[in-house]
Each structure stands twice: as C-alpha cells, then as structure tokens.
XYZ file of C-alpha atoms in Angstrom:
362
model
C 27.541 8.448 8.545
C 28.026 4.973 6.965
C 25.214 3.767 4.924
C 24.887 0.275 3.616
C 22.818 -0.707 0.598
C 21.911 -4.743 0.357
C 21.345 -6.596 -2.654
C 22.844 -3.578 -4.331
C 22.560 -5.265 -7.983
C 22.091 -2.481 -10.672
C 21.104 -0.006 -8.081
C 23.892 2.580 -9.482
C 21.486 5.359 -9.497
C 20.627 4.894 -6.131
C 24.118 5.070 -4.956
C 24.526 8.631 -6.811
C 21.767 10.031 -5.081
C 22.854 9.198 -1.793
C 26.433 10.406 -2.522
C 25.216 13.440 -3.218
C 22.855 13.850 -0.317
C 25.522 12.962 1.998
C 27.763 15.918 0.858
C 30.671 14.103 1.259
C 30.317 13.052 4.907
C 29.915 9.523 5.622
C 30.907 6.368 3.610
C 28.629 4.300 0.774
C 28.726 0.447 1.297
C 27.229 -1.699 -1.357
C 26.551 -5.358 -0.700
C 25.555 -8.118 -3.139
C 25.855 -12.119 -3.408
C 27.346 -11.513 -6.899
C 30.617 -10.078 -7.486
C 29.090 -8.877 -10.971
C 26.626 -6.484 -9.654
C 27.712 -3.007 -11.255
C 26.235 -1.019 -8.321
C 29.353 -2.496 -6.141
C 31.931 -0.528 -8.707
C 30.001 3.046 -7.505
C 30.165 2.620 -3.820
C 32.762 3.391 -1.552
C 33.475 -0.003 -0.505
C 31.954 -3.439 -2.030
C 31.453 -6.531 -0.075
C 30.126 -10.103 -1.014
C 27.629 -11.651 1.188
C 26.017 -14.873 1.428
C 22.501 -14.945 -0.557
C 19.442 -14.007 0.948
C 18.236 -17.699 1.518
C 21.336 -18.585 3.430
C 21.191 -19.497 7.204
C 24.028 -16.970 7.788
C 22.848 -14.253 5.790
C 21.503 -12.020 8.783
C 24.433 -12.723 10.892
C 26.857 -11.934 8.387
C 25.211 -8.620 7.406
C 25.170 -7.760 11.273
C 29.073 -8.171 11.629
C 29.378 -5.978 8.251
C 27.272 -3.136 10.177
C 29.215 -3.776 13.036
C 32.538 -3.168 11.556
C 31.842 -0.687 9.002
C 29.534 1.142 11.539
C 26.569 1.450 9.556
C 24.067 4.013 10.494
C 21.437 3.146 7.909
C 20.919 -0.172 6.077
C 18.656 0.318 2.922
C 17.517 -3.049 1.766
C 17.108 -3.308 -2.220
C 15.328 -6.944 -2.493
C 11.657 -8.069 -1.471
C 12.807 -11.194 -0.099
C 15.166 -9.891 2.513
C 12.441 -7.462 3.690
C 10.642 -9.891 6.218
C 13.856 -11.350 7.445
C 14.987 -7.931 8.215
C 11.751 -6.924 9.528
C 11.964 -9.357 11.972
C 15.459 -8.986 13.018
C 15.109 -5.154 13.581
C 16.117 -5.115 17.235
C 18.822 -6.938 16.790
C 20.484 -4.237 14.220
C 19.188 -1.469 16.466
C 21.160 -2.893 19.320
C 24.639 -2.242 17.595
C 23.307 1.238 16.319
C 22.211 0.449 13.034
C 18.622 1.752 11.630
C 16.996 -0.761 9.274
C 14.806 1.204 6.623
C 12.138 -1.502 6.476
C 8.857 -1.483 7.610
C 6.961 -3.890 10.250
C 6.310 -7.705 9.302
C 2.541 -6.869 8.802
C 2.828 -4.204 6.512
C 5.745 -6.241 4.370
C 3.770 -9.269 3.979
C 0.532 -7.428 3.170
C 2.308 -5.679 0.488
C 4.110 -9.322 -0.754
C 0.973 -11.057 -0.956
C -1.292 -9.523 -4.294
C -4.097 -11.494 -2.699
C -3.922 -9.365 0.486
C -3.168 -6.248 -1.136
C -6.621 -6.649 -3.106
C -8.367 -7.080 -0.042
C -6.639 -3.993 1.591
C -7.609 -1.906 -1.399
C -11.140 -2.352 -0.473
C -10.538 -1.260 3.276
C -9.150 1.914 2.610
C -11.862 2.587 -0.372
C -9.790 2.058 -3.243
C -10.683 -0.444 -6.057
C -8.488 -3.376 -7.132
C -8.230 -5.653 -9.939
C -10.812 -8.970 -9.680
C -8.704 -11.626 -7.893
C -9.166 -15.458 -7.920
C -6.983 -17.993 -6.495
C -7.557 -20.830 -8.781
C -8.613 -21.532 -12.326
C -11.939 -23.125 -11.423
C -12.907 -19.864 -9.378
C -11.775 -17.669 -12.219
C -13.948 -20.026 -14.911
C -16.932 -19.610 -12.914
C -16.804 -15.935 -12.427
C -16.264 -15.983 -16.618
C -19.403 -17.759 -16.945
C -21.082 -15.337 -14.710
C -19.983 -12.466 -16.439
C -17.959 -11.402 -13.422
C -14.829 -10.695 -15.367
C -14.218 -10.667 -19.180
C -10.922 -10.986 -21.207
C -7.862 -10.493 -20.958
C -6.961 -11.535 -18.131
C -3.327 -12.038 -16.255
C -2.038 -14.821 -14.252
C 0.842 -13.932 -12.079
C 2.372 -15.233 -8.624
C 0.730 -14.389 -5.683
C 3.977 -13.542 -4.004
C 5.574 -12.480 -7.298
C 8.500 -9.963 -7.936
C 9.985 -8.302 -10.670
C 7.209 -9.203 -13.127
C 8.012 -13.403 -12.855
C 5.861 -15.670 -14.316
C 3.168 -13.084 -15.558
C 0.934 -14.487 -18.681
C -1.522 -12.138 -20.199
C -4.413 -14.354 -21.552
C -7.111 -13.364 -24.085
C -9.190 -16.564 -24.671
C -10.675 -19.424 -22.381
C -8.308 -22.086 -23.902
C -5.448 -20.057 -23.388
C -6.305 -19.319 -20.278
C -6.414 -22.911 -19.196
C -3.216 -24.092 -20.910
C -1.390 -20.755 -19.470
C -2.710 -21.761 -16.005
C -1.103 -25.423 -16.224
C 1.922 -24.016 -18.002
C 2.397 -21.673 -14.883
C 2.007 -24.495 -12.603
C 4.164 -26.540 -14.265
C 7.174 -24.001 -14.369
C 6.123 -22.259 -10.948
C 8.850 -24.372 -8.960
C 11.787 -23.418 -10.915
C 10.986 -19.406 -10.032
C 11.711 -19.996 -6.547
C 8.655 -17.986 -5.226
C 6.650 -18.753 -2.323
C 3.770 -20.947 -2.526
C 0.556 -21.263 -0.123
C 1.121 -23.256 2.808
C -2.501 -24.640 2.564
C -2.612 -25.601 -1.163
C 0.620 -25.527 -2.201
C -0.283 -22.840 -5.057
C 1.454 -19.879 -5.269
C -0.645 -18.444 -8.575
C -3.398 -16.341 -8.973
C -5.691 -14.828 -11.504
C -6.448 -10.888 -11.985
C -8.634 -8.938 -14.113
C -6.546 -6.240 -16.657
C -7.365 -2.815 -15.228
C -8.752 -0.107 -16.860
C -7.369 3.422 -17.231
C -3.848 5.059 -17.319
C -1.174 3.366 -15.455
C 0.635 5.474 -12.680
C 3.425 4.817 -10.002
C 3.621 6.889 -6.812
C 6.320 7.100 -4.308
C 4.683 7.620 -1.116
C 7.026 9.019 1.767
C 6.736 8.427 5.139
C 9.435 9.496 8.131
C 11.127 6.857 9.952
C 8.215 7.132 12.554
C 5.868 5.878 9.956
C 4.163 9.504 9.747
C 3.082 10.442 6.144
C 5.414 13.176 4.611
C 5.036 13.464 0.598
C 3.672 11.593 -2.444
C 5.473 12.067 -5.831
C 3.041 11.133 -8.971
C 4.796 9.553 -12.029
C 2.542 8.768 -15.246
C 3.694 5.615 -16.667
C 4.732 5.670 -20.603
C 6.376 2.298 -20.881
C 7.481 -0.691 -19.385
C 10.533 -2.832 -19.691
C 11.315 -5.746 -17.818
C 9.050 -5.578 -15.067
C 9.942 -1.640 -14.304
C 9.014 1.673 -15.773
C 11.431 2.601 -18.499
C 9.847 5.820 -19.592
C 7.884 8.192 -17.263
C 6.437 11.940 -17.005
C 5.999 13.665 -13.346
C 2.432 15.183 -12.578
C 0.831 17.364 -10.396
C -1.986 15.262 -9.300
C -4.204 16.235 -6.643
C -6.833 13.116 -6.619
C -3.949 10.462 -6.897
C -1.804 12.611 -4.307
C -4.548 12.311 -1.899
C -4.635 8.435 -2.599
C -0.938 8.603 -1.762
C -1.619 10.457 1.676
C -4.203 7.908 2.414
C -2.004 4.864 1.843
C 0.833 6.196 3.921
C -1.530 6.870 6.644
C -3.478 3.533 6.804
C 0.032 1.591 6.331
C 2.562 3.579 8.283
C 5.329 2.196 6.196
C 9.113 3.529 6.751
C 10.417 5.133 4.102
C 9.913 5.049 0.625
C 6.479 3.189 -0.951
C 6.673 2.323 -4.564
C 2.824 1.852 -5.488
C 1.224 1.073 -8.796
C -2.244 1.868 -9.714
C -4.659 2.682 -12.379
C -6.487 5.793 -12.656
C -9.529 6.422 -15.558
C -10.389 9.364 -14.671
C -13.245 8.880 -11.985
C -11.932 5.411 -10.003
C -8.727 4.509 -8.740
C -7.575 1.000 -8.734
C -4.649 -0.173 -6.609
C -2.495 -3.045 -7.956
C 0.729 -3.379 -6.367
C 2.804 -1.889 -3.268
C 6.589 -2.337 -2.449
C 7.444 -0.992 0.704
C 11.028 -0.166 -0.537
C 13.249 1.898 -3.364
C 11.383 0.812 -6.512
C 12.518 1.170 -10.250
C 10.315 4.172 -10.518
C 11.903 6.690 -7.504
C 14.661 7.691 -10.629
C 11.693 9.449 -12.160
C 10.919 11.485 -8.904
C 14.740 12.166 -8.475
C 15.161 13.627 -11.752
C 12.285 16.161 -11.204
C 13.624 17.610 -8.096
C 12.721 14.964 -5.373
C 15.411 14.238 -2.708
C 14.106 11.423 -0.510
C 17.782 10.014 0.500
C 18.480 13.523 1.916
C 15.244 13.595 3.865
C 16.100 10.012 5.316
C 19.570 11.348 6.173
C 18.117 14.012 8.164
C 15.636 12.016 10.205
C 17.983 9.393 10.904
C 20.156 12.047 12.409
C 17.518 13.406 14.650
C 16.461 16.628 12.380
C 14.116 17.835 10.109
C 15.201 18.188 6.326
C 14.934 21.316 4.114
C 11.428 21.694 2.560
C 13.513 21.521 -0.893
C 13.642 17.624 -0.677
C 9.835 17.349 -1.849
C 9.564 20.225 -4.360
C 8.945 17.811 -7.425
C 8.553 19.684 -10.685
C 5.746 18.559 -12.880
C 6.094 17.935 -16.634
C 9.635 15.970 -16.452
C 9.900 13.307 -18.965
C 12.611 10.833 -18.310
C 13.630 7.534 -19.756
C 16.061 5.046 -18.826
C 18.785 3.957 -21.124
C 21.960 1.670 -20.930
C 25.541 3.036 -19.761
C 28.840 1.019 -19.289
C 30.265 0.403 -15.948
C 33.912 -0.482 -15.632
C 34.086 -4.045 -14.006
C 36.652 -3.637 -11.240
C 38.006 -6.900 -9.897
C 36.490 -7.636 -6.332
C 38.690 -10.040 -4.419
C 36.455 -12.555 -2.861
C 39.156 -13.995 -0.700
C 39.107 -10.598 1.448
C 35.318 -9.971 0.290
C 35.672 -5.992 0.636
C 37.231 -4.088 -1.580
C 37.779 -0.014 -1.333
C 35.901 1.494 -4.372
C 36.649 5.079 -3.538
C 38.519 7.027 -6.448
C 36.192 7.074 -9.662
C 33.093 6.930 -7.438
C 34.150 9.810 -5.630
C 34.262 12.420 -8.536
C 31.156 11.018 -9.943
C 28.133 13.209 -10.581
C 24.581 12.667 -10.440
C 23.877 10.882 -13.731
C 20.962 10.981 -15.867
C 18.366 8.050 -15.029
C 19.942 4.753 -16.593
C 18.621 1.339 -16.934
C 21.224 0.060 -14.735
C 18.570 -1.486 -12.094
C 15.119 -1.807 -10.893
C-alpha cells in the first residue's frame, strides 16, 4: 500500500508513525512545493509539486498518484482541503482514496464565525464573535463582553495575524493595523464586505486538544484528550493525555454531528462545568503526536479501513497521564533534484525508528 503526504513540510513525525503502521509493506511518498521541506528527507520518495494555489496543482497531483499507485493520500495543509474535497471523484477514479472530509465540513471548519454558530447548534458554547470593530465596541458599551479580546483572521491558519488586546484604545489600533497588513497574509476575505477579520472574547478555563477520529465512512470511532500545557508558534508544545469522560463525550458529539473523515483536530476550553468550542481542523494537527506517544495509532486504523478491514482494538488504547514535550532535532538535508522532481529516499529512513515527539512541524 503506497501512501502520499502532500504539503509535507515539517511533519517528519507523521511519516515515522505511518512507516511503523505499514510494517514494511508499501511506500511512503512525501510532496511539497519547497525542496527545503524536512519531511521530504524521511520518506521513501520525495516529490516537488507546484504550490497549492497553482492552476495545475490538482492535475500534477493526479498524475503523481497514478504513477506511484497511491492508495491513500494524506493532505496536511488547510488551504488544499477544499480543492481536494471538490475533486475526490477524480482521485477515486484512479484508485486513490483522499483522506478529506466533505466540502461542507471543510468550509465549516475553516470559517471561525461558522464554527462558533455550529457550536451553539450542537449544544456547546463558543467565544463571543463579532465581524466588525463597530459591533465589538457596541458590545463593550453594553457589557456584553469584557477585555481581553482577540483579533484574528476569520479564515485563519497557524495563528497567523492573531492579536491579543487588553483595552479599548489598543483594540482600535490593532484592528486598523490588522486590516492594513491583512492582504500580505494571503488569507481569504469575505466576498461581500472585503473583510477577513473577526473579534472574539477570551475563553475561561483550561485549554484542551482533542483528536476526534471517524472512519472512512464518517462513523465516529474514538476521541483522544490532551490537556495543553504550553503553545509555541500556533501549535501545542507540551501536553498531557487525560481520561476525561466529559470531553470524550463532546468528541463523540462532534464526530457524529460532522461526519468528518479521519482525524479531526479540535481546540476547546473547559472550566469545570462548561465546554467552549474554539476551533476545528479536519486533518492531522500539531496535537496528534501527543496522542501517538501515549499509545494511539490512528495511521494503523486508517490503513486498515482503507484496506477494507477492521483494525485491532489496540489502535485506540490511550494511556492517560503521559506528558510529552516537543523539541528540535537535526535532519540531514539531502539534495533533491528539481529537474527530475523525484528522489528516492530509501536507506536511512528505512532503518528509522519512531522518534520521540519533535517540533519538526505542525
């Protein structure tokens, strides 16, 4: 079984987890638009593809899947999810299963305003969310919200453009500054008013990360809970796994309501009584290694489902109380021939064992 990772970037750990799950049967191919992506060095083959926003991206990806007989395509970038969701039928026609949810789920998760509304629909709380500075100022005057507040892109990714503000003057200045620099972030804007920013209230309680796993038919299977201890560059840096019935039930509710495919990376807050949903990411997120290091084996489950069989029950046996921190490690940057666009990386990667969690990517 051959597996392709797109926008592989710094997800070296994910390649290691899938390598272990394959057990030596099948090839791992990593693709990225940059030959400096470290994950390319640890796959069996590395491929340079056009940028996700290039007009020929999907056609090049289809050709690669056909050439390499890719059975499972694992996308790792928010921006390619809607493209792949729209084109699933074309990949299916050549025998490639794309690990992507429906376009409706992808669009819902990408839109933080829509995510807040969805939370209310499924009986969860969400941050107070405002689409304009004027609306937020009125809410402040009415004591509907209090500082601190957070300015962020409505269709954001990797915590780009997020501003934390503590008073009214800073709110106004930060909003204007965010509007000024927003075009440089390259993020989506509202088609109606041209704005891509929102203002949200800060949330009370402890922040948690969930991995909510559905099978390839969208049926709920498991939830893994991690208590976040620290963040770095928009992703979890340290976390502890927990056995948490309340949050596991929330994960089940989300998995059943969304019917997503594969792993859903979910951020929420819990104050001991109430659960606040913050974000949904229908893909492998930066919090997955904390589940993996505590015993979860989502790659093994996905491979089994893709092969039409049930995984062993061990794949979802998570050990609570496992505290893990990411750290940097070095990767030898073997040269990739851009002319051929493909390089065999078998050798060192073949002998590689599953590492401890490292900060080699979100």
